mmCIF file of C-alpha atoms in Angstrom:
data_model
loop_
_atom_site.group_PDB
_atom_site.id
_atom_site.type_symbol
_atom_site.label_atom_id
_atom_site.label_comp_id
_atom_site.label_asym_id
_atom_site.label_seq_id
_atom_site.Cartn_x
_atom_site.Cartn_y
_atom_site.Cartn_z
ATOM 1 C CA GLN A 132 277.461 -9.107 23.468
ATOM 2 C CA GLN A 133 274.026 -8.802 21.888
ATOM 3 C CA ILE A 134 270.562 -10.369 21.928
ATOM 4 C CA LYS A 135 268.274 -10.143 18.910
ATOM 5 C CA THR A 136 264.654 -11.096 18.414
ATOM 6 C CA LEU A 137 262.585 -10.559 15.262
ATOM 7 C CA GLY A 138 265.759 -9.061 13.804
ATOM 8 C CA ARG A 139 265.877 -6.262 16.397
ATOM 9 C CA GLU A 140 268.769 -5.668 18.782
ATOM 10 C CA ILE A 141 267.683 -5.619 22.428
ATOM 11 C CA LEU A 142 270.900 -4.723 24.252
ATOM 12 C CA ALA A 143 272.489 -1.272 24.185
ATOM 13 C CA ARG A 144 275.847 -2.809 25.194
ATOM 14 C CA PRO A 145 277.048 -6.124 26.672
ATOM 15 C CA VAL A 146 275.729 -7.484 29.965
ATOM 16 C CA ALA A 147 278.151 -6.673 32.815
ATOM 17 C CA MET A 148 278.885 -8.320 36.159
ATOM 18 C CA SER A 149 280.702 -6.425 38.925
ATOM 19 C CA TRP A 150 281.365 -6.810 42.637
ATOM 20 C CA ARG A 151 282.767 -4.931 45.620
ATOM 21 C CA VAL A 152 285.530 -6.427 47.758
ATOM 22 C CA ALA A 153 287.366 -4.643 50.607
ATOM 23 C CA GLY A 154 285.571 -1.413 49.761
ATOM 24 C CA LYS A 155 286.698 -1.425 46.124
ATOM 25 C CA ASP A 156 284.631 -2.058 43.005
ATOM 26 C CA ALA A 157 286.005 -4.798 40.726
ATOM 27 C CA ARG A 158 284.544 -5.083 37.245
ATOM 28 C CA ALA A 159 284.686 -8.745 36.306
ATOM 29 C CA LYS A 160 287.133 -9.455 33.487
ATOM 30 C CA PRO A 161 286.547 -12.412 31.143
ATOM 31 C CA SER A 162 289.349 -14.980 31.034
ATOM 32 C CA GLY A 163 288.094 -17.700 28.731
ATOM 33 C CA LEU A 164 285.178 -18.995 26.705
ATOM 34 C CA SER A 165 284.595 -22.503 25.412
ATOM 35 C CA PHE A 166 281.592 -24.264 23.905
ATOM 36 C CA THR A 167 280.822 -27.508 25.692
ATOM 37 C CA GLU A 168 277.863 -28.616 23.562
ATOM 38 C CA LYS A 169 276.592 -27.866 20.060
ATOM 39 C CA ALA A 170 273.395 -29.244 18.540
ATOM 40 C CA GLU A 171 270.557 -28.094 16.322
ATOM 41 C CA ASP A 172 268.281 -27.395 19.294
ATOM 42 C CA ARG A 173 270.782 -26.473 22.018
ATOM 43 C CA VAL A 174 274.205 -24.937 22.609
ATOM 44 C CA ALA A 175 276.157 -24.764 25.890
ATOM 45 C CA TRP A 176 279.254 -22.843 26.937
ATOM 46 C CA GLN A 177 281.517 -22.063 29.884
ATOM 47 C CA ALA A 178 283.381 -18.861 30.708
ATOM 48 C CA SER A 179 285.292 -17.373 33.649
ATOM 49 C CA LEU A 180 285.323 -13.903 35.160
ATOM 50 C CA THR A 181 287.935 -12.734 37.657
ATOM 51 C CA GLY A 182 288.760 -9.657 39.712
ATOM 52 C CA GLY A 183 289.457 -8.556 43.280
ATOM 53 C CA GLY A 184 290.372 -12.045 44.469
ATOM 54 C CA LEU A 185 287.144 -13.649 43.227
ATOM 55 C CA ARG A 186 286.506 -16.017 40.319
ATOM 56 C CA ALA A 187 283.068 -16.519 38.764
ATOM 57 C CA THR A 188 282.624 -19.584 36.564
ATOM 58 C CA VAL A 189 279.663 -19.261 34.217
ATOM 59 C CA ASN A 190 277.987 -22.366 32.818
ATOM 60 C CA ALA A 191 275.191 -21.491 30.422
ATOM 61 C CA TRP A 192 273.053 -23.089 27.746
ATOM 62 C CA MET A 193 270.621 -21.798 25.152
ATOM 63 C CA GLU A 194 267.672 -23.705 23.726
ATOM 64 C CA PHE A 195 266.160 -23.523 20.233
ATOM 65 C CA ASP A 196 263.614 -20.858 21.284
ATOM 66 C CA GLY A 197 266.279 -18.512 22.663
ATOM 67 C CA LEU A 198 265.928 -19.371 26.369
ATOM 68 C CA ILE A 199 269.303 -18.804 28.083
ATOM 69 C CA TYR A 200 269.866 -20.554 31.432
ATOM 70 C CA THR A 201 272.877 -19.184 33.330
ATOM 71 C CA ASP A 202 274.470 -20.859 36.353
ATOM 72 C CA VAL A 203 277.250 -18.929 38.121
ATOM 73 C CA GLU A 204 279.643 -20.399 40.696
ATOM 74 C CA LEU A 205 281.649 -18.005 42.894
ATOM 75 C CA ARG A 206 284.935 -19.071 44.477
ATOM 76 C CA PRO A 207 287.613 -17.019 46.275
ATOM 77 C CA GLU A 208 291.155 -17.262 44.970
ATOM 78 C CA GLU A 209 292.241 -17.690 48.612
ATOM 79 C CA ASP A 210 290.537 -19.647 51.413
ATOM 80 C CA GLU A 211 287.826 -17.089 52.183
ATOM 81 C CA LEU A 212 286.645 -13.745 50.860
ATOM 82 C CA GLU A 213 284.049 -11.247 52.038
ATOM 83 C CA ILE A 214 282.014 -9.683 49.246
ATOM 84 C CA GLN A 215 280.159 -6.467 50.039
ATOM 85 C CA GLU A 216 277.957 -6.649 46.949
ATOM 86 C CA LEU A 217 277.658 -8.319 43.545
ATOM 87 C CA LYS A 218 275.427 -7.144 40.724
ATOM 88 C CA ILE A 219 274.625 -7.893 37.097
ATOM 89 C CA GLU A 220 273.408 -5.125 34.804
ATOM 90 C CA VAL A 221 271.529 -5.681 31.550
ATOM 91 C CA PRO A 222 271.405 -2.431 29.516
ATOM 92 C CA ILE A 223 268.379 -2.486 27.212
ATOM 93 C CA ARG A 224 267.878 -0.116 24.301
ATOM 94 C CA LYS A 225 265.386 2.582 25.265
ATOM 95 C CA ASP A 226 263.299 2.042 22.136
ATOM 96 C CA ALA A 227 262.912 -1.621 23.125
ATOM 97 C CA ALA A 228 261.884 -0.859 26.719
ATOM 98 C CA THR A 229 258.662 1.129 26.990
ATOM 99 C CA GLN A 230 256.912 -1.038 29.583
ATOM 100 C CA PHE A 231 257.449 -3.841 32.078
ATOM 101 C CA ILE A 232 255.535 -6.610 33.797
ATOM 102 C CA ALA A 233 256.649 -8.022 37.160
ATOM 103 C CA ASN A 234 255.172 -11.099 38.825
ATOM 104 C CA GLY A 235 255.518 -11.958 42.486
ATOM 105 C CA GLY A 236 254.712 -15.619 41.947
ATOM 106 C CA GLY A 237 251.803 -15.735 44.378
ATOM 107 C CA GLY A 238 248.912 -18.148 44.026
ATOM 108 C CA ASN A 239 246.428 -15.462 42.936
ATOM 109 C CA PHE A 240 247.671 -14.266 39.543
ATOM 110 C CA ARG A 241 245.643 -11.042 39.564
ATOM 111 C CA ALA A 242 247.051 -10.149 42.980
ATOM 112 C CA SER A 243 250.617 -11.068 42.015
ATOM 113 C CA VAL A 244 251.312 -8.983 38.917
ATOM 114 C CA ILE A 245 252.432 -5.397 38.214
ATOM 115 C CA TYR A 246 252.006 -3.664 34.845
ATOM 116 C CA ARG A 247 253.800 -0.356 34.233
ATOM 117 C CA GLU A 248 254.757 1.954 31.398
ATOM 118 C CA ILE A 249 258.340 3.223 31.419
ATOM 119 C CA PRO A 250 258.214 7.013 30.996
ATOM 120 C CA ALA A 251 260.585 8.477 28.422
ATOM 121 C CA ASP A 252 260.412 12.120 29.527
ATOM 122 C CA LYS A 253 260.363 12.272 33.343
ATOM 123 C CA PRO A 254 262.341 10.927 36.334
ATOM 124 C CA TRP A 255 261.462 7.412 37.398
ATOM 125 C CA ALA A 256 262.846 4.217 38.929
ATOM 126 C CA TRP A 257 261.392 0.925 40.137
ATOM 127 C CA ASN A 258 262.536 -1.911 42.392
ATOM 128 C CA SER A 259 261.270 -5.293 43.494
ATOM 129 C CA ALA A 260 260.677 -4.202 47.101
ATOM 130 C CA GLU A 261 257.652 -2.186 46.027
ATOM 131 C CA GLN A 262 254.315 -3.304 47.451
ATOM 132 C CA PRO A 263 251.964 -1.736 44.873
ATOM 133 C CA TYR A 264 248.775 -2.632 46.733
ATOM 134 C CA PRO A 265 247.977 -4.394 50.045
ATOM 135 C CA GLY A 266 246.988 -7.695 48.431
ATOM 136 C CA PHE A 267 250.118 -8.067 46.261
ATOM 137 C CA GLN A 268 251.259 -11.671 46.622
ATOM 138 C CA ARG A 269 254.807 -13.043 46.633
ATOM 139 C CA ALA A 270 255.839 -16.671 46.328
ATOM 140 C CA LEU A 271 258.817 -16.108 48.650
ATOM 141 C CA ARG A 272 258.002 -14.616 52.035
ATOM 142 C CA GLY A 273 260.413 -12.397 53.926
ATOM 143 C CA GLY A 274 262.277 -11.147 50.837
ATOM 144 C CA ASN A 275 261.828 -8.920 47.804
ATOM 145 C CA TYR A 276 263.045 -11.243 45.037
ATOM 146 C CA LEU A 277 260.554 -11.564 42.161
ATOM 147 C CA PRO A 278 260.664 -14.712 39.972
ATOM 148 C CA GLN A 279 259.421 -13.046 36.752
ATOM 149 C CA ILE A 280 260.195 -9.619 35.266
ATOM 150 C CA TRP A 281 259.640 -8.737 31.602
ATOM 151 C CA ILE A 282 260.845 -5.525 29.922
ATOM 152 C CA GLY A 283 259.975 -4.647 26.345
ATOM 153 C CA ASN A 284 257.740 -2.805 23.898
ATOM 154 C CA ASP A 285 254.729 -3.792 21.789
ATOM 155 C CA GLN A 286 256.834 -5.999 19.501
ATOM 156 C CA VAL A 287 259.891 -7.351 21.357
ATOM 157 C CA GLY A 288 261.254 -7.729 24.858
ATOM 158 C CA LEU A 289 263.398 -9.648 27.305
ATOM 159 C CA ASN A 290 262.092 -11.789 30.162
ATOM 160 C CA PHE A 291 264.152 -12.379 33.317
ATOM 161 C CA CYS A 292 263.269 -15.239 35.636
ATOM 162 C CA GLY A 293 264.482 -17.865 38.065
ATOM 163 C CA GLU A 294 262.914 -20.744 39.977
ATOM 164 C CA ASN A 295 263.997 -19.269 43.323
ATOM 165 C CA ASP A 296 266.496 -16.955 45.045
ATOM 166 C CA SER A 297 268.939 -19.724 46.021
ATOM 167 C CA GLY A 298 272.447 -18.222 46.171
ATOM 168 C CA TRP A 299 271.159 -14.658 46.274
ATOM 169 C CA THR A 300 271.582 -12.545 49.423
ATOM 170 C CA VAL A 301 268.568 -10.268 49.562
ATOM 171 C CA ASP A 302 268.552 -7.191 51.796
ATOM 172 C CA GLU A 303 265.797 -4.852 52.940
ATOM 173 C CA LYS A 304 267.771 -1.709 52.030
ATOM 174 C CA LEU A 305 268.958 -2.815 48.573
ATOM 175 C CA PRO A 306 266.251 -4.602 46.549
ATOM 176 C CA ALA A 307 267.005 -7.828 44.680
ATOM 177 C CA GLN A 308 266.000 -6.297 41.324
ATOM 178 C CA GLU A 309 265.820 -2.767 39.947
ATOM 179 C CA ILE A 310 264.781 -1.098 36.700
ATOM 180 C CA LEU A 311 266.611 2.196 36.287
ATOM 181 C CA PRO A 312 267.001 4.910 33.633
ATOM 182 C CA GLY A 313 270.397 5.059 31.949
ATOM 183 C CA ASP A 314 272.043 7.117 29.242
ATOM 184 C CA SER A 315 269.778 6.285 26.270
ATOM 185 C CA THR A 316 269.117 2.910 27.944
ATOM 186 C CA VAL A 317 266.929 1.189 30.505
ATOM 187 C CA ILE A 318 269.005 -0.761 33.030
ATOM 188 C CA TYR A 319 267.770 -4.007 34.542
ATOM 189 C CA ARG A 320 269.936 -4.664 37.607
ATOM 190 C CA MET A 321 270.108 -7.871 39.630
ATOM 191 C CA ASN A 322 271.602 -7.289 43.094
ATOM 192 C CA ILE A 323 272.692 -10.882 43.623
ATOM 193 C CA ILE A 324 274.601 -10.096 46.815
ATOM 194 C CA ALA A 325 273.041 -7.056 48.462
ATOM 195 C CA ARG A 326 274.896 -7.097 51.804
ATOM 196 C CA PRO A 327 278.298 -8.401 52.966
ATOM 197 C CA VAL A 328 278.730 -12.182 52.921
ATOM 198 C CA LYS A 329 281.734 -14.455 53.294
ATOM 199 C CA ILE A 330 282.396 -17.074 50.638
ATOM 200 C CA GLY A 331 284.652 -19.980 51.520
ATOM 201 C CA ALA A 332 286.482 -22.570 49.456
ATOM 202 C CA GLU A 333 283.223 -24.526 49.001
ATOM 203 C CA GLY A 334 281.943 -21.674 46.833
ATOM 204 C CA ARG A 335 278.472 -20.318 46.213
ATOM 205 C CA ARG A 336 276.110 -20.652 43.247
ATOM 206 C CA PHE A 337 273.193 -18.703 41.828
ATOM 207 C CA HIS A 338 271.241 -18.769 38.578
ATOM 208 C CA PHE A 339 269.021 -16.668 36.351
ATOM 209 C CA ILE A 340 267.216 -17.116 33.041
ATOM 210 C CA LEU A 341 266.868 -14.787 30.046
ATOM 211 C CA LEU A 342 264.233 -15.316 27.368
ATOM 212 C CA PRO A 343 263.907 -12.936 24.391
ATOM 213 C CA THR A 344 260.295 -12.406 23.367
ATOM 214 C CA PRO A 345 258.581 -13.440 21.278
ATOM 215 C CA ALA A 346 260.204 -16.853 21.588
ATOM 216 C CA LYS A 347 259.294 -17.378 17.925
ATOM 217 C CA PRO A 348 257.251 -15.347 15.404
ATOM 218 C CA GLU A 349 253.499 -15.324 16.035
ATOM 219 C CA PRO A 350 251.191 -16.933 13.455
ATOM 220 C CA VAL A 351 249.522 -14.524 11.060
ATOM 221 C CA GLY A 352 246.307 -13.174 12.584
ATOM 222 C CA TRP A 353 247.038 -14.531 16.058
ATOM 223 C CA ARG A 354 245.414 -11.563 17.824
ATOM 224 C CA GLY A 355 242.077 -12.349 16.231
ATOM 225 C CA ASP A 356 242.166 -16.056 16.977
ATOM 226 C CA CYS A 357 240.283 -16.426 20.255
ATOM 227 C CA ASN A 358 238.737 -19.838 19.572
ATOM 228 C CA ILE A 359 240.671 -21.449 22.408
ATOM 229 C CA GLY A 360 238.211 -24.223 23.182
ATOM 230 C CA GLY A 361 238.102 -25.698 19.713
#
């Protein structure tokens, strides 16, 4: 429903998952939530989403620093189901999203990162298929999935990441990730399934990670403390 860091709300409205089956859009409807683990440094939960003949079981856990790991398993209610597309949208408050950093995961950090301001007064859009300069490096060849994307402002933000694109179906025409302008929001969209795929009774899984930033308040005077070596 909401993510807060440093007392500030990040989301403009709840995160939403939707998919297209047989040419029709089905907004996933929640059908249960239960906490499977509670501790001082970690909490875990499970929930289900259904619609259009598909069930998504969400297993997630959150650590003490706010890191949220989300594992989603897709299963058809019948033997097999073709899904045209599946996406997750994270609507971020515009005042909390003035810039973004995207990392391709390549070995050369300077050749793997993109820094951009998000304009507030002119048309814009960005997607992970962009090749900002010839030497831009990606960890995964042959696709446009990026393992690290951060959106925020000078004080707070939200980082999106994943170890790999396992369970995603990336397409050349529809990028794996997009940052788009919304109505008083900035939308981060994950196109998990970007072209038609068939899912059988064995199911299909994918994951993603959210980390509000800063993970914890910075020490007083941290910007002036550059004595890294001792």
